[in-house]
XYZ file of C-alpha atoms in Angstrom:
712
model
C -0.409 0.310 0.156
C 2.521 1.975 0.784
C 4.324 2.124 -2.807
C 1.320 2.771 -3.773
C 1.013 6.281 -1.653
C 4.287 7.119 -1.896
C 4.806 8.804 -5.393
C 1.833 11.008 -5.300
C 3.248 11.525 -1.718
C 5.965 12.559 -2.986
C 4.848 15.108 -6.285
C 2.645 16.727 -4.134
C 4.091 16.970 -0.602
C 2.099 19.850 0.839
C -1.163 17.917 1.259
C -1.047 15.247 3.875
C -1.242 11.909 2.217
C -1.395 8.761 4.580
C -3.425 5.365 5.155
C -5.884 5.708 7.994
C -9.444 4.867 9.402
C -11.330 6.397 7.496
C -13.158 10.283 9.457
C -16.448 9.948 9.999
C -17.604 12.566 6.886
C -16.100 9.259 4.744
C -17.684 7.128 7.411
C -21.338 8.397 6.636
C -20.903 7.682 3.583
C -19.287 4.407 2.507
C -21.091 2.569 6.202
C -18.076 1.155 7.275
C -15.020 2.116 9.324
C -12.074 0.942 7.821
C -8.897 1.994 6.717
C -8.568 3.942 3.462
C -5.832 6.760 1.510
C -7.542 10.377 2.868
C -5.759 13.226 0.921
C -6.228 16.425 2.493
C -4.290 19.834 3.258
C -3.494 20.544 7.039
C -5.148 23.580 8.060
C -2.605 26.164 10.250
C -2.659 26.353 13.751
C -3.119 29.988 15.234
C 0.853 29.961 17.652
C -1.578 32.237 20.043
C 0.706 31.402 22.249
C 3.602 32.444 21.348
C 2.461 35.945 20.080
C 0.701 36.427 23.765
C 4.082 36.023 25.157
C 5.444 38.645 23.108
C 3.095 40.900 23.918
C 3.915 40.763 27.753
C 7.451 41.062 27.115
C 6.651 44.826 25.308
C 4.017 45.556 28.275
C 4.643 44.555 31.271
C 2.620 45.926 34.356
C 2.621 49.314 35.334
C 2.145 49.693 38.235
C 2.622 53.909 38.296
C -1.643 54.214 37.880
C -2.156 53.669 34.693
C -5.395 52.145 33.694
C -5.409 48.144 33.258
C -5.868 46.529 30.403
C -7.999 43.006 29.348
C -6.391 40.531 27.648
C -8.540 38.270 26.546
C -6.423 36.137 24.141
C -6.409 33.472 26.435
C -9.585 33.085 26.287
C -8.304 32.280 21.626
C -6.524 29.345 23.247
C -9.594 28.142 25.294
C -11.340 27.492 22.547
C -9.173 25.673 19.658
C -8.897 23.459 22.596
C -12.061 22.764 23.911
C -14.326 20.395 23.083
C -18.766 21.617 22.820
C -20.861 20.182 23.697
C -23.660 20.106 21.402
C -23.569 16.750 19.537
C -21.584 17.119 15.979
C -20.872 14.592 13.516
C -16.354 15.119 12.732
C -14.896 14.513 15.679
C -12.021 16.922 16.493
C -9.120 15.639 15.259
C -10.755 15.624 11.824
C -10.784 20.084 12.808
C -7.485 20.213 10.912
C -8.904 19.102 7.864
C -8.309 21.904 4.524
C -10.399 21.203 1.928
C -7.631 21.114 -1.800
C -8.891 22.166 -5.437
C -11.043 20.536 -7.153
C -8.602 20.121 -10.137
C -5.541 19.297 -7.759
C -8.045 16.542 -6.294
C -8.449 14.558 -10.141
C -4.680 14.857 -10.964
C -4.339 13.116 -7.942
C -7.455 10.270 -8.757
C -5.904 9.661 -12.342
C -1.950 9.527 -10.897
C -3.736 7.208 -8.008
C -5.568 4.758 -10.424
C -3.498 4.197 -12.675
C -1.216 2.515 -9.941
C -4.155 -0.006 -9.089
C -4.927 -1.608 -12.254
C -2.831 -4.024 -11.626
C -3.134 -4.830 -8.551
C -5.414 -6.916 -6.549
C -9.200 -6.600 -4.529
C -7.948 -7.540 -1.387
C -4.689 -5.370 -1.750
C -6.095 -2.836 -3.632
C -7.460 0.664 -1.042
C -10.178 3.782 -1.207
C -8.604 7.005 -1.781
C -10.900 9.713 -0.510
C -10.116 13.378 -0.806
C -11.173 16.058 0.396
C -12.414 18.912 -2.491
C -13.272 22.570 -2.043
C -16.348 23.060 -3.284
C -16.574 25.113 -6.140
C -19.645 26.041 -8.064
C -21.686 22.535 -7.780
C -20.297 21.766 -4.341
C -18.358 18.999 -4.720
C -17.093 17.903 -1.041
C -15.038 14.866 -1.710
C -14.265 12.288 -4.812
C -12.913 9.426 -4.358
C -11.926 6.470 -6.231
C -11.876 2.026 -5.369
C -10.764 1.041 -7.450
C -8.481 -2.146 -8.866
C -7.890 -4.614 -11.987
C -10.351 -5.653 -12.060
C -12.949 -3.126 -10.869
C -13.018 1.005 -11.862
C -15.208 2.242 -8.186
C -15.493 6.247 -8.800
C -17.595 8.314 -6.618
C -18.887 11.526 -5.327
C -20.256 13.677 -2.356
C -21.632 17.190 -3.627
C -24.737 19.279 -1.588
C -27.972 19.437 -2.130
C -28.885 23.206 -0.110
C -31.265 22.752 3.086
C -34.927 21.522 2.639
C -37.710 20.428 5.346
C -37.421 16.664 5.979
C -41.418 16.523 4.738
C -40.737 18.540 1.859
C -38.292 15.671 0.365
C -41.132 13.487 -1.954
C -39.302 10.055 -2.063
C -40.726 8.491 -5.118
C -39.470 11.607 -6.938
C -35.656 10.701 -6.167
C -36.767 6.450 -6.772
C -37.934 7.754 -10.405
C -34.267 9.913 -11.420
C -32.702 6.851 -9.751
C -34.374 4.653 -11.935
C -34.052 6.500 -15.104
C -30.872 7.480 -14.685
C -30.344 3.523 -14.515
C -32.348 2.671 -17.031
C -34.789 0.476 -15.049
C -38.319 -0.221 -13.833
C -39.152 1.109 -10.752
C -39.998 -1.956 -8.395
C -36.065 -2.664 -8.907
C -34.906 -0.208 -6.702
C -34.124 -1.322 -3.475
C -34.920 2.218 -0.502
C -32.968 1.456 2.948
C -33.417 4.618 5.584
C -31.323 4.772 8.649
C -31.307 7.461 11.362
C -29.220 8.263 14.670
C -30.692 9.899 17.978
C -28.961 12.077 20.051
C -30.155 11.303 23.284
C -28.816 13.357 25.389
C -23.660 13.837 26.004
C -21.136 13.638 23.790
C -18.100 11.864 23.208
C -14.803 12.416 24.630
C -13.257 9.333 23.964
C -10.469 10.360 22.187
C -9.306 13.171 25.639
C -6.550 11.784 27.766
C -8.015 8.741 30.963
C -8.261 12.352 33.593
C -10.274 15.128 31.468
C -12.417 11.673 30.208
C -13.392 11.421 34.155
C -13.854 15.168 34.264
C -15.893 15.923 31.275
C -19.457 17.664 31.629
C -20.828 14.173 30.681
C -20.217 10.987 31.547
C -21.024 9.511 28.318
C -22.778 9.234 25.358
C -26.613 7.553 24.174
C -28.002 7.515 21.097
C -30.376 5.303 19.000
C -29.973 3.798 15.475
C -33.067 3.195 13.720
C -32.880 1.795 10.568
C -36.050 0.381 7.840
C -36.822 -0.658 4.138
C -39.755 1.711 3.437
C -40.179 4.334 0.672
C -40.666 6.867 3.383
C -38.359 9.270 5.153
C -40.625 9.577 8.476
C -39.520 6.609 11.000
C -42.310 3.732 11.357
C -41.568 3.483 14.730
C -43.726 0.576 15.619
C -42.203 -2.061 12.989
C -38.976 0.020 12.493
C -35.646 -1.635 14.176
C -33.867 -0.039 17.283
C -30.176 -0.480 18.528
C -29.862 1.669 22.066
C -25.916 2.708 21.046
C -24.365 4.054 24.157
C -21.096 5.300 25.118
C -20.369 5.458 29.248
C -16.808 6.657 30.893
C -16.242 4.446 33.855
C -15.521 6.441 36.947
C -16.547 9.359 35.485
C -16.296 11.893 38.949
C -20.572 12.726 38.696
C -21.529 9.102 38.572
C -23.079 8.361 41.568
C -21.991 4.911 40.535
C -18.498 5.433 41.717
C -19.731 4.172 45.346
C -18.975 0.194 44.015
C -16.451 2.087 41.619
C -13.988 3.157 44.170
C -13.922 -0.570 46.066
C -13.098 -2.052 42.629
C -10.018 -0.279 42.109
C -8.909 -0.303 45.638
C -9.200 -3.723 45.900
C -7.224 -4.425 41.894
C -5.124 -2.635 43.581
C -4.206 -4.235 46.941
C -4.646 -7.342 45.379
C -2.227 -6.740 43.567
C -0.175 -5.308 46.140
C -0.437 -8.325 47.687
C 0.686 -10.133 44.354
C 4.064 -8.910 44.534
C 4.824 -9.268 48.515
C 3.619 -13.019 47.773
C 6.027 -13.455 44.989
C 9.112 -10.684 45.842
C 8.492 -10.808 49.944
C 6.334 -8.644 52.848
C 9.413 -6.000 53.132
C 9.763 -5.402 49.023
C 7.429 -2.884 48.859
C 7.182 0.625 50.165
C 3.359 1.104 52.364
C 4.231 4.653 52.028
C 4.288 4.375 47.695
C 2.296 1.747 47.996
C -0.424 3.596 45.938
C -4.104 2.089 47.057
C -6.087 5.261 45.554
C -4.951 7.044 41.937
C -5.610 10.811 43.004
C -6.781 13.022 39.953
C -7.327 16.495 39.824
C -11.653 17.303 40.484
C -11.603 14.302 42.438
C -12.191 15.265 46.406
C -9.472 14.287 49.021
C -11.483 12.738 52.648
C -9.484 13.227 55.785
C -10.299 9.705 56.635
C -8.611 10.119 60.053
C -11.555 12.413 60.793
C -14.665 9.809 59.569
C -12.603 6.994 61.043
C -13.576 9.672 64.625
C -16.874 10.194 63.261
C -18.048 6.568 63.200
C -16.156 5.730 66.336
C -18.461 7.956 68.021
C -21.683 6.577 65.868
C -20.969 3.917 67.548
C -19.887 4.268 70.981
C -23.255 5.952 71.035
C -26.137 3.124 69.790
C -23.702 0.933 72.469
C -24.752 4.116 75.152
C -28.165 4.493 73.722
C -28.815 0.745 73.840
C -29.665 1.047 70.587
C -29.005 -1.022 67.396
C -29.071 -0.179 63.397
C -31.033 -1.821 61.409
C -28.710 -4.651 59.853
C -27.485 -5.493 55.875
C -26.922 -4.068 53.391
C -29.648 -1.325 52.660
C -31.485 -0.127 48.180
C -34.229 0.547 49.156
C -36.021 3.102 51.260
C -39.433 5.260 51.543
C -37.073 8.091 49.333
C -36.248 5.473 46.708
C -37.457 5.767 43.439
C -35.121 4.749 40.202
C -31.668 3.113 40.329
C -29.963 6.855 41.007
C -30.928 7.032 44.152
C -30.312 3.922 44.945
C -26.560 4.586 43.773
C -27.028 8.643 44.729
C -27.632 7.640 48.358
C -25.579 4.728 48.630
C -23.234 7.000 47.748
C -23.711 9.046 49.814
C -24.759 6.765 53.636
C -23.150 3.879 52.844
C -25.232 0.151 51.496
C -25.291 -1.353 54.780
C -24.926 -0.881 58.856
C -22.472 -3.686 59.759
C -19.590 -1.778 60.944
C -16.905 -3.087 59.149
C -18.658 -3.003 55.820
C -18.847 1.071 57.312
C -14.624 0.711 58.188
C -14.132 -0.724 54.810
C -15.712 2.859 53.059
C -12.992 4.231 54.674
C -9.848 2.838 54.194
C -10.776 2.151 50.299
C -10.567 6.103 50.490
C -6.556 6.130 51.651
C -4.071 7.154 49.437
C -0.976 4.656 50.076
C -0.762 1.212 51.699
C 1.045 2.976 54.590
C -2.612 5.161 55.728
C -5.116 2.503 55.478
C -3.437 -0.164 58.012
C -2.169 3.049 60.472
C -6.093 3.767 60.352
C -6.932 -0.171 60.786
C -4.728 0.429 63.966
C -6.367 3.065 65.260
C -10.082 1.258 65.001
C -8.600 -1.549 66.288
C -7.289 0.003 69.936
C -9.781 2.077 69.962
C -12.011 -1.461 69.621
C -10.820 -3.055 72.729
C -10.790 0.233 74.902
C -13.959 -1.984 75.252
C -15.883 1.573 75.244
C -18.036 1.035 72.005
C -19.916 -2.305 71.125
C -20.026 -2.474 67.014
C -22.813 -3.631 65.442
C -21.939 -6.631 62.417
C -24.401 -8.163 60.048
C -25.022 -11.798 61.018
C -24.126 -12.313 57.257
C -20.855 -10.967 57.365
C -18.066 -13.670 57.974
C -14.930 -11.915 57.210
C -11.778 -12.848 60.097
C -12.179 -9.038 59.983
C -15.635 -9.109 61.507
C -14.886 -12.171 64.391
C -11.199 -10.295 65.023
C -13.533 -6.540 66.114
C -16.180 -8.807 68.381
C -13.938 -10.636 70.095
C -11.081 -7.710 71.523
C -14.968 -5.617 71.768
C -15.278 -8.260 74.328
C -11.915 -8.328 76.154
C -9.297 -10.706 75.032
C -6.220 -11.561 76.917
C -3.618 -10.952 73.947
C -4.958 -7.959 72.257
C -1.357 -6.125 72.406
C 0.709 -8.891 70.886
C -2.538 -8.776 68.363
C -1.857 -5.808 67.563
C 1.666 -5.692 67.058
C 2.069 -8.906 65.254
C -1.083 -7.974 63.042
C 1.331 -4.814 62.578
C 4.242 -6.448 61.551
C 2.373 -8.574 58.833
C 1.408 -6.354 56.094
C 0.175 -8.206 54.227
C -1.814 -10.205 56.979
C -3.441 -6.431 57.530
C -4.406 -5.477 53.448
C -6.169 -9.257 53.561
C -7.535 -8.934 55.740
C -8.892 -5.237 54.687
C -9.985 -6.708 51.658
C -12.029 -9.488 52.052
C -14.352 -7.570 53.912
C -14.194 -5.508 50.719
C -14.583 -8.376 48.320
C -17.702 -9.888 50.622
C -19.051 -6.528 50.529
C -18.665 -5.512 47.008
C -20.358 -8.248 45.486
C -23.331 -8.141 48.328
C -23.146 -4.857 46.874
C -23.734 -5.812 43.394
C -25.999 -8.350 43.372
C -28.197 -6.404 45.263
C -28.439 -3.544 43.026
C -29.028 -6.156 40.563
C -31.433 -8.149 42.311
C -33.832 -5.001 42.039
C -33.463 -5.500 38.284
C -35.088 -8.883 38.797
C -37.890 -7.944 40.851
C -38.583 -5.367 38.775
C -41.266 -5.358 38.622
C -43.002 -6.215 41.875
C -41.037 -3.428 42.643
C -42.571 -0.797 40.891
C -45.921 -2.163 41.771
C -45.028 -0.597 44.883
C -42.679 2.276 43.655
C -46.253 3.572 41.532
C -48.495 3.751 44.131
C -49.876 6.786 45.597
C -48.654 6.291 49.104
C -45.845 3.958 50.202
C -45.754 1.936 53.989
C -43.432 1.235 56.618
C -44.338 -2.110 55.196
C -43.703 -1.882 51.724
C -40.200 -0.682 51.659
C -39.719 -3.899 54.045
C -41.629 -5.722 51.924
C -38.831 -4.874 48.841
C -36.533 -4.837 50.863
C -36.802 -9.143 52.698
C -38.526 -10.358 48.958
C -34.837 -8.864 47.703
C -32.793 -10.304 50.887
C -34.531 -14.011 50.011
C -34.208 -13.672 46.665
C -30.341 -12.546 46.845
C -29.516 -16.059 49.718
C -31.309 -18.455 47.503
C -33.992 -19.291 45.377
C -34.736 -18.772 41.638
C -32.108 -15.096 39.981
C -30.978 -15.246 36.849
C -29.473 -11.724 36.677
C -26.934 -14.120 39.253
C -23.985 -12.129 37.943
C -21.615 -14.434 40.139
C -22.761 -17.543 39.063
C -20.332 -18.843 37.256
C -16.998 -18.427 39.875
C -15.043 -20.599 40.736
C -11.041 -20.069 41.722
C -8.626 -21.032 39.295
C -5.364 -23.719 39.750
C -3.072 -20.327 39.602
C -4.295 -19.585 43.290
C -2.381 -16.901 45.747
C -1.979 -17.237 49.202
C -1.225 -14.934 52.029
C 1.831 -17.495 53.938
C 1.837 -15.723 57.242
C 2.783 -17.017 61.092
C -0.357 -16.390 63.412
C -0.346 -13.046 64.923
C -2.603 -14.814 67.712
C 0.069 -16.570 70.161
C -1.164 -19.076 72.428
C -2.984 -18.048 76.330
C -0.774 -19.085 78.385
C -2.825 -19.878 80.649
C -5.129 -20.965 77.939
C -6.633 -24.706 79.345
C -5.210 -27.869 77.870
C -8.230 -30.918 76.353
C -6.632 -33.046 79.299
C -6.907 -29.723 82.105
C -10.183 -28.674 80.674
C -11.824 -32.609 81.127
C -10.298 -32.506 84.794
C -11.852 -29.692 86.273
C -14.532 -30.191 84.764
C -15.693 -33.916 85.909
C -14.921 -32.001 90.117
C -17.224 -29.129 88.514
C -14.749 -27.347 88.703
C -15.672 -25.500 85.267
C -18.875 -24.771 83.472
C -19.592 -26.793 80.029
C -19.390 -23.067 77.763
C -15.663 -22.135 76.957
C -14.830 -18.707 77.244
C -15.427 -17.625 73.643
C -11.768 -15.130 74.511
C -10.201 -18.605 74.273
C -11.206 -19.450 70.326
C -8.139 -18.753 68.626
C -9.294 -15.310 66.813
C -8.434 -15.563 62.954
C -7.088 -18.533 60.688
C -3.672 -18.061 59.796
C -3.890 -18.398 55.844
C -5.434 -15.960 53.340
C -6.893 -17.308 50.507
C -6.930 -15.360 48.455
C -6.928 -17.055 45.383
C -10.489 -16.658 43.913
C -10.355 -12.517 43.677
C -8.376 -12.889 40.858
C -11.858 -13.677 39.105
C -13.749 -12.371 41.113
C -12.182 -9.009 40.658
C -12.642 -9.539 36.878
C -15.943 -9.841 37.372
C -17.121 -6.263 39.155
C -15.585 -4.788 36.137
C -17.908 -6.381 33.652
C -20.829 -6.191 36.127
C -19.325 -2.080 36.970
C -19.566 -1.802 33.111
C -23.216 -3.033 32.966
C -24.393 -1.252 35.830
C -22.734 2.099 34.142
C -24.313 1.291 30.532
C -27.895 0.917 33.056
C -27.416 4.221 35.131
C -27.057 6.388 31.649
C -30.071 4.994 30.048
C -32.261 5.530 32.646
C -30.622 8.269 33.093
C -31.378 9.734 29.470
C -34.550 6.693 28.215
C -36.256 7.911 31.513
C -36.805 3.961 32.094
C -38.179 2.139 34.766
C -36.913 -0.944 36.021
C -39.485 -3.326 34.470
C -38.284 -1.314 31.414
C -34.164 -2.087 32.212
C -34.684 -5.647 33.240
C -34.491 -7.039 29.638
C -31.462 -4.265 29.011
C -30.023 -5.988 31.979
C -30.385 -9.517 30.726
C -28.272 -7.847 27.469
C -26.236 -6.536 29.047
C -25.193 -8.892 31.443
C -25.096 -11.030 27.942
C -22.156 -9.120 26.148
C -20.008 -7.977 28.906
C -20.576 -10.967 31.720
C -19.895 -13.395 29.797
C -16.441 -16.206 29.036
C -16.351 -13.792 25.153
C -16.721 -10.617 27.315
C -14.406 -7.345 26.088
C -13.518 -6.771 29.376
C -10.829 -8.702 30.685
C -9.574 -6.837 34.193
C -10.232 -4.218 36.279
C -6.901 -2.476 34.801
C -8.552 -2.095 31.501
C -10.926 0.427 32.887
C -8.635 2.019 34.692
C -6.832 2.878 32.052
C -9.621 2.846 29.055
C -12.264 4.481 30.601
C -14.546 5.075 27.663
C -16.685 2.101 26.820
C -19.620 1.859 23.976
C -21.937 -0.862 23.240
C -24.905 -1.460 20.462
C -27.849 -3.864 21.344
C -31.109 -3.968 20.125
C -32.889 -2.500 22.530
C -37.608 -2.494 22.228
C -39.329 0.572 20.857
C -42.038 0.376 23.340
C -39.964 1.886 25.532
C -38.040 4.175 23.151
C -41.255 5.225 21.552
C -41.879 8.675 22.897
C -38.416 9.411 20.917
C -38.993 8.373 17.701
C -41.707 10.555 17.397
C -39.263 13.209 17.896
C -36.781 14.750 14.800
C -33.873 12.430 14.705
C -30.112 13.306 14.686
C -29.717 12.537 11.158
C -31.318 10.634 8.184
C -29.540 8.671 5.386
C -31.538 6.739 2.296
C -29.773 4.456 0.075
C -30.869 2.945 -3.148
C -29.921 0.429 -5.981
C -30.298 -1.922 -7.811
C -31.847 -5.225 -6.578
C -30.253 -7.760 -6.379
C -29.698 -10.217 -9.628
C -30.814 -6.903 -11.911
C -30.633 -7.889 -15.490
C -31.945 -4.608 -16.614
C -30.641 -1.351 -17.557
C -26.929 -0.969 -17.331
C -24.422 -2.928 -16.997
C -22.731 -1.530 -14.019
C -22.886 -0.858 -10.226
C -24.641 2.038 -8.396
C -26.077 2.881 -5.803
C -27.197 6.640 -4.229
C -26.990 7.389 -1.182
C -28.707 10.957 0.354
C -28.002 12.676 4.098
C -30.113 15.112 5.918
C -28.677 15.949 8.816
C -28.787 18.694 11.216
C -25.646 19.557 11.577
C -22.454 19.787 9.148
C -21.057 16.188 8.507
C -18.123 18.521 7.377
C -15.920 20.309 10.047
C -15.609 23.641 9.395
C -12.200 24.224 6.981
C -14.653 22.274 4.146
C -18.545 23.968 5.503
C -17.695 27.582 5.151
C -17.069 26.983 1.619
C -20.811 25.965 1.416
C -21.916 28.314 3.951
C -19.368 31.211 4.943
C -19.837 32.242 9.082
C -21.726 35.105 9.809
C -21.262 37.391 12.284
C -24.540 39.299 12.035
C -27.141 38.543 14.920
C -30.564 38.152 13.538
C -33.856 39.323 14.847
C -35.678 36.707 15.733
C -39.081 37.324 15.873
C -40.425 33.376 14.881
C -39.634 30.008 15.393
C -38.557 28.708 12.201
C -38.947 24.733 11.419
C -36.170 22.298 12.076
C -34.041 21.978 8.392
C -31.911 19.588 7.109
C -28.446 20.334 5.565
C -29.012 17.895 1.820
C -25.694 15.989 0.653
C -25.616 13.089 -1.848
C -23.434 11.229 -3.087
C -22.976 9.108 -6.155
C -21.189 5.652 -6.011
C -20.298 3.557 -9.597
C -18.441 0.511 -10.443
C -17.703 -1.194 -13.760
C -15.825 -4.098 -14.527
C -13.135 -3.422 -15.960
C -12.892 0.160 -17.266
C -10.811 3.267 -15.754
C -11.396 6.532 -17.335
C -11.925 9.504 -15.167
C -14.812 10.907 -17.556
C -18.032 11.425 -14.817
C -14.713 13.375 -13.066
C -15.474 15.462 -15.625
C -19.053 15.377 -16.626
C -19.943 15.225 -12.477
C -21.557 12.421 -13.077
C -23.708 12.868 -16.111
C -23.675 9.556 -17.512
């Protein structure tokens, strides 16, 4: 391919002539995103920064009392870099694509066509050239030839029109007349796209994506075969197309995502410690939470004190908070509110779960272990009685319970735990894994019972019994029963397990009775049958982390589904009952063996994730009754048509609200105007119309169509 482009590039040195993926303005006509040879002139970027510096050198700040002037040169710099929040058809990087003269475009195409005469179809690549519109208003030329075919095309601007004024029947007649065939031998296919919400920021840096104004894009793509641009919203095929930004700072789904990223970093630390030894890692520089600009940096010591004070209050007032993960409250009416409440208040009143919500925000391993030790030391004072949920089986929960009741080995336990970072990290992470898995399961179980829940939520007066009923139903279904949306059903450990082999930091109490001593004393009635709970070893010597790798992968997969569901609810305004079939398709795509998501790190480095999946028309019917962002109509002969001219011919009409081409090209169609007209009436929505004509002849290599502008 380079051999074909090299001679042309050497002749036309002032143009960009290279192989690259199709620009957006080519893709909308070719209907495929493959590599092409693109030719354009590169726009000159104004060096505003340099001129700003020169001006500063010449005009130093005058502090003698003369008036200061406002320098708005920075505004120009920002205008070049900021992305509009309005949807547009061209990409940011295409703003530098400047058109070239039509005559030079023809020369380049002729030269390239001659080079392609001996190239096979598999080795050939189409060339597209951006043109400066002349009287005929040509915008794009293309050559797609090979040794057996001579294919060429041109895109022209046809003006602007109201959608209702487009006469499809007349367009079909003209096509049939040109190709000398009957009208019933013409096939018409129409597709369109609705821009529901957001714009794409996938070409920005990770930090810019997470701070962007929008957390993704939601669009609806529709297609049908009727000879009309008016969408048959009941019978057309509809695809939901979404791009979501995982970890976007404004997303309430971060309530769980913060846990996943912290667990990912802790797991990596444990793996490194197992491979190289506990002392191989500098805890003060071992990052657990990646801080980016715009992210809040909480005072974790203060949060711990608040948690301990709150727990102490419960102890002295003899009040115990309701247990379990709380997803549904009297204020809950949507998935968004569930996630927002979870982000603000946590999902459980279990002490170790609340402690995890603090520890996961620690920036380094040293900070995490320090705060953990502070918490355990205060608990061992006996001032509080932490609440532990009955379903919490983690080692840390057992340790907290035993320390809070007083233990003869407390000092040794804390000392040995502090000297064993792998043990401390694995204790904490075990709680995080359990809580995170529980939260994802609870959210998916909301969707599982969506019809039942929606029935209660939609009633005018929601009683406390109804809320309890919802939570109990979720509880029963989650802990056992029919759960089709359970994302963790297939999780199993692998052979490549990693275990933490650490010495027990629970040293045997020398005063503890042996089995023989106990039996002897019992015989004489000196001890009771019940053994002191404090004499039971606190935790096991090892914590098996081998399942965590698979679980973390599953967390990442389920979280992408959750972000898609949140955006679908917000943008499409669907309820839980309508989200359930969408959730099922998302899990089928992401939480399966063929999933494109393999690790948490993948989402951290590539937060923008896209998907296209079919959606029921009745869910989005209200959106389909509005005007689409663009419409595309394709006309061609029916397969195996023997009438008319012996060539392949396609006409593609694109009707778009916004220009298909970047400003450097479109300014020749509609020069920018600085005049502001007084608006007295609401204008009807007009669409820009561009037309792409593609002709393909067998072994015919003439470029006469470019000279005659496709009048053949």
